[in-house]
Short mmCIF file of C-alpha atoms in Angstrom, two decimals:
data_model
loop_
_atom_site.label_atom_id
_atom_site.label_comp_id
_atom_site.label_asym_id
_atom_site.label_seq_id
_atom_site.Cartn_x
_atom_site.Cartn_y
_atom_site.Cartn_z
CA GLY A 1005 147.89 249.20 122.43
CA LYS A 1006 150.21 248.33 125.96
CA ALA A 1007 149.42 244.86 125.43
CA ASP A 1008 152.26 242.71 124.01
CA THR A 1009 151.36 241.76 120.09
CA ILE A 1010 150.99 238.15 121.25
CA LYS A 1011 148.58 239.31 124.52
CA GLN A 1012 146.13 241.54 122.18
CA ILE A 1013 142.86 240.59 121.14
CA GLN A 1014 141.17 241.08 117.99
CA ILE A 1015 138.06 242.39 117.52
CA GLY A 1016 135.77 238.84 115.87
CA ASN A 1017 132.02 238.25 115.45
CA VAL A 1018 129.60 240.70 117.39
CA ASP A 1019 125.89 240.86 117.27
CA VAL A 1020 125.03 242.98 120.47
CA ALA A 1021 124.04 246.34 119.78
CA GLY A 1022 122.35 249.06 122.47
CA ASP A 1023 123.80 252.33 123.48
CA LEU A 1024 125.56 253.16 127.23
CA SER A 1025 127.86 255.45 128.44
CA ILE A 1026 130.37 253.86 130.89
CA ASN A 1027 133.44 255.49 132.74
CA GLY A 1028 136.61 253.60 132.17
CA GLU A 1029 138.99 255.66 134.55
CA PHE A 1030 141.08 253.50 136.10
CA LYS A 1031 139.12 250.35 135.36
CA THR A 1032 140.65 247.67 133.04
CA SER A 1033 139.65 246.70 129.70
CA LEU A 1034 138.27 243.28 131.24
CA GLU A 1035 136.06 245.19 133.90
CA VAL A 1036 134.77 247.91 131.12
CA LEU A 1037 133.29 244.39 128.86
CA LEU A 1038 131.84 242.92 131.57
CA GLU A 1039 130.12 245.85 132.91
CA ALA A 1040 128.77 246.76 129.42
CA LYS A 1041 127.91 243.30 128.86
CA GLU A 1042 125.89 242.93 132.26
CA LYS A 1043 123.85 245.99 130.76
CA LEU A 1044 123.73 244.64 127.06
CA GLY A 1045 123.34 241.52 127.95
CA GLY A 1046 125.22 238.47 125.54
CA ASP A 1047 128.15 236.26 126.01
CA ILE A 1048 131.23 236.90 125.63
CA ARG A 1049 134.48 234.57 124.68
CA VAL A 1050 137.81 234.15 123.47
CA ARG A 1051 138.91 231.78 120.51
CA GLU A 1052 142.12 231.51 118.62
CA LEU A 1053 141.81 231.75 114.92
CA ASN A 1054 145.45 231.05 112.90
CA GLY A 1055 147.61 232.22 115.91
CA ILE A 1056 145.36 235.05 116.81
CA LEU A 1057 143.05 235.55 119.58
CA TYR A 1058 139.57 236.95 118.66
CA LEU A 1059 136.86 238.33 120.79
CA ASP A 1060 133.32 237.69 120.05
CA TRP A 1061 130.28 238.98 121.63
CA LEU A 1062 127.24 237.21 120.68
CA GLN A 1063 123.52 237.26 121.87
CA ASN A 1064 123.94 233.14 121.63
CA PHE A 1065 126.49 230.89 120.97
CA SER A 1066 124.22 228.70 120.44
CA LEU A 1067 121.00 227.74 119.71
CA ASN A 1068 120.81 224.01 120.65
CA ILE A 1069 119.38 221.89 123.56
CA VAL A 1070 120.42 219.48 125.20
CA ASP A 1071 118.88 216.73 127.91
CA ILE A 1072 120.47 215.76 130.50
CA THR A 1073 118.44 213.24 132.37
CA LEU A 1074 118.72 211.90 135.75
CA GLY A 1075 118.70 208.03 134.64
CA ILE A 1076 120.43 208.42 131.18
CA ASN A 1077 123.45 210.43 131.10
CA MET A 1078 123.79 212.36 134.27
CA LYS A 1079 125.79 210.61 136.86
CA GLU A 1080 125.76 213.74 139.35
CA ILE A 1081 124.25 217.53 140.33
CA VAL A 1082 125.27 219.60 142.84
CA ARG A 1083 123.20 222.95 143.00
CA GLY A 1084 125.16 225.71 144.51
CA LYS A 1085 124.91 229.56 145.14
CA ASP A 1086 127.72 232.36 144.10
CA ILE A 1087 127.49 235.55 146.57
CA THR A 1088 130.51 237.08 145.29
CA SER A 1089 128.83 239.60 142.91
CA LEU A 1090 126.01 240.93 145.05
CA GLY A 1091 125.16 243.85 147.21
CA THR A 1092 122.60 244.51 149.80
CA ARG A 1093 122.96 248.28 149.75
CA ILE A 1094 123.14 249.55 145.98
CA ILE A 1095 124.65 252.50 144.97
CA PRO A 1096 123.47 253.56 141.59
CA LEU A 1097 125.26 256.42 139.83
CA GLY A 1098 124.42 258.09 136.94
CA ALA A 1099 125.91 260.94 134.38
CA ASN A 1100 128.61 263.15 136.29
CA ASN A 1101 128.30 260.94 139.21
CA LEU A 1102 124.73 261.86 139.77
CA THR A 1103 123.58 260.35 142.70
CA ILE A 1104 119.77 259.31 143.95
CA SER A 1105 120.34 261.37 147.33
CA SER A 1106 118.17 264.15 146.33
CA VAL A 1107 114.86 262.23 145.64
CA ASN A 1108 115.61 259.87 148.70
CA GLY A 1109 115.92 261.46 151.90
CA GLY A 1110 119.24 262.05 151.58
CA LEU A 1111 120.62 258.22 151.30
CA ASP A 1112 122.75 257.73 147.87
CA TYR A 1113 121.58 253.91 147.88
CA ILE A 1114 118.92 251.22 147.63
CA GLU A 1115 118.79 248.50 150.67
CA ASP A 1116 117.56 244.94 150.68
CA ILE A 1117 116.20 244.22 153.58
CA ASN A 1118 115.74 240.61 153.01
CA ALA A 1119 119.66 240.56 151.51
CA LYS A 1120 120.64 242.22 154.12
CA ASN A 1121 119.59 240.19 156.78
CA THR A 1122 120.87 237.64 155.59
CA TYR A 1123 124.33 238.38 154.14
CA GLY A 1124 124.80 241.49 155.88
CA ILE A 1125 125.91 245.15 154.70
CA ILE A 1126 127.79 244.90 151.52
CA GLU A 1127 127.73 248.18 149.47
CA LYS A 1128 127.74 247.57 145.42
CA THR A 1129 128.02 250.58 143.09
CA VAL A 1130 126.42 250.45 139.79
CA GLU A 1131 126.81 252.39 137.01
CA TYR A 1132 124.16 254.49 134.47
CA ARG A 1133 125.99 256.69 132.86
CA GLU A 1134 123.39 257.59 130.07
CA ILE A 1135 120.91 258.72 133.01
CA GLU A 1136 121.04 262.47 133.85
CA ASP A 1137 118.05 262.66 136.56
CA ALA A 1138 117.88 261.07 139.69
CA ALA A 1139 114.45 260.41 139.79
CA ASP A 1140 114.79 258.17 136.68
CA LEU A 1141 118.06 257.09 138.45
CA TYR A 1142 116.21 255.81 140.83
CA ASN A 1143 113.61 253.48 139.46
CA ALA A 1144 116.12 252.37 137.26
CA CYS A 1145 118.14 250.59 140.04
CA LEU A 1146 114.79 249.86 141.28
CA SER A 1147 113.89 248.22 138.36
CA ASP A 1148 117.02 246.09 138.29
CA LEU A 1149 117.33 245.56 142.05
CA ASP A 1150 116.93 241.58 142.28
CA LYS A 1151 119.92 241.27 139.40
CA TYR A 1152 122.36 242.99 142.05
CA THR A 1153 120.88 241.84 145.84
CA GLN A 1154 120.14 237.90 144.66
CA PRO A 1155 122.86 235.53 144.46
CA LEU A 1156 123.61 233.31 140.70
CA TYR A 1157 122.47 229.96 141.18
CA LEU A 1158 124.54 227.38 139.65
CA LEU A 1159 124.29 223.61 138.48
CA GLU A 1160 127.08 221.94 138.52
CA SER A 1161 126.68 218.34 137.07
CA ASN A 1162 128.82 215.06 136.25
CA ALA A 1163 127.22 213.82 132.61
CA LEU A 1164 127.91 211.98 129.43
CA ASP A 1165 128.35 213.57 126.54
CA LEU A 1166 126.51 211.20 124.33
CA SER A 1167 127.44 212.89 120.94
CA PHE A 1168 130.33 210.82 121.16
CA LEU A 1169 127.96 208.12 120.57
CA SER A 1170 125.55 209.14 118.54
CA GLY A 1171 128.40 211.01 116.36
CA ASN A 1172 125.39 213.63 116.58
CA LYS A 1173 127.55 217.64 117.21
CA ALA A 1174 124.67 219.33 117.62
CA GLU A 1175 124.76 217.15 121.13
CA GLU A 1176 127.94 217.91 121.90
CA PHE A 1177 128.53 220.20 125.07
CA THR A 1178 130.41 223.20 124.35
CA LEU A 1179 130.41 226.67 125.79
CA GLY A 1180 127.20 228.45 125.20
CA VAL A 1181 125.04 225.26 124.66
CA ASN A 1182 121.82 225.62 126.21
CA LEU A 1183 121.15 222.58 129.09
CA HIS A 1184 117.37 221.40 129.71
CA ILE A 1185 118.64 219.75 132.60
CA VAL A 1186 115.91 217.22 134.29
CA ASN A 1187 116.52 215.99 137.88
CA PRO A 1188 112.83 215.30 139.18
CA VAL A 1189 114.39 214.58 142.59
CA MET A 1190 115.68 217.70 142.84
CA ALA A 1191 112.92 219.52 141.56
CA ILE A 1192 115.15 220.41 138.65
CA ASP A 1193 113.28 220.77 134.63
CA SER A 1194 114.92 224.23 133.39
CA ILE A 1195 117.23 225.28 130.81
CA TYR A 1196 120.44 226.01 131.46
CA LYS A 1197 123.50 227.82 129.51
CA ILE A 1198 126.86 226.03 129.66
CA VAL A 1199 129.16 228.89 131.29
CA GLU A 1200 132.30 226.00 132.15
CA ILE A 1201 133.82 223.03 131.13
CA ASP A 1202 135.95 220.72 133.20
CA LEU A 1203 137.28 218.25 130.97
CA ASP A 1204 139.77 215.19 130.92
CA LEU A 1205 141.59 215.42 127.33
CA LEU A 1206 141.64 211.50 128.03
CA LYS A 1207 137.78 210.93 128.40
CA PRO A 1208 136.24 214.21 126.81
CA TYR A 1209 133.10 212.13 126.41
CA ASP A 1210 132.85 212.35 130.84
CA PRO A 1211 132.60 216.29 131.32
CA LYS A 1212 132.18 218.26 134.07
#
């Protein structure tokens, strides 16, 4: 209610379900939303319809799978990793700021030694506000540990959008579409989701 009307976002289509408790004190709406998304899954996007902004939160934006193959429509591909969101020392918090220190030798964190040796000591707090037992909190964090301590691997590819030649909209590159990327030289043959598109409006058939 504090944002100007033109900046307000209405609830759009939502098919993600689940129960969780999040402490939203001193956090922005976006921070709370991203925290909920991390726990419940799915993808979020903002779209405009008739001058009104809507937020969609869906398990899948698209079920289409489009091929990007070396020697056909793949021009370039770069593999990198994003370490900005990882931690090596994970501090789980449960209900009423419950910690795991009582079941973890007095330590309120779980440390990933391999990640620590690679990236140094990086503390990251994660919330499990629905958990009221320290042992359950420890086990929940331990089962999720790789999710917090491993970098996100990112693929950046220049590829021709063949839908502009075929006229088949099911082949179009849009946010949320799944790409079957095949590059034997880099030992890549997996399905990845489009999370960002860099598009030249004069050459929409040639996005990054």
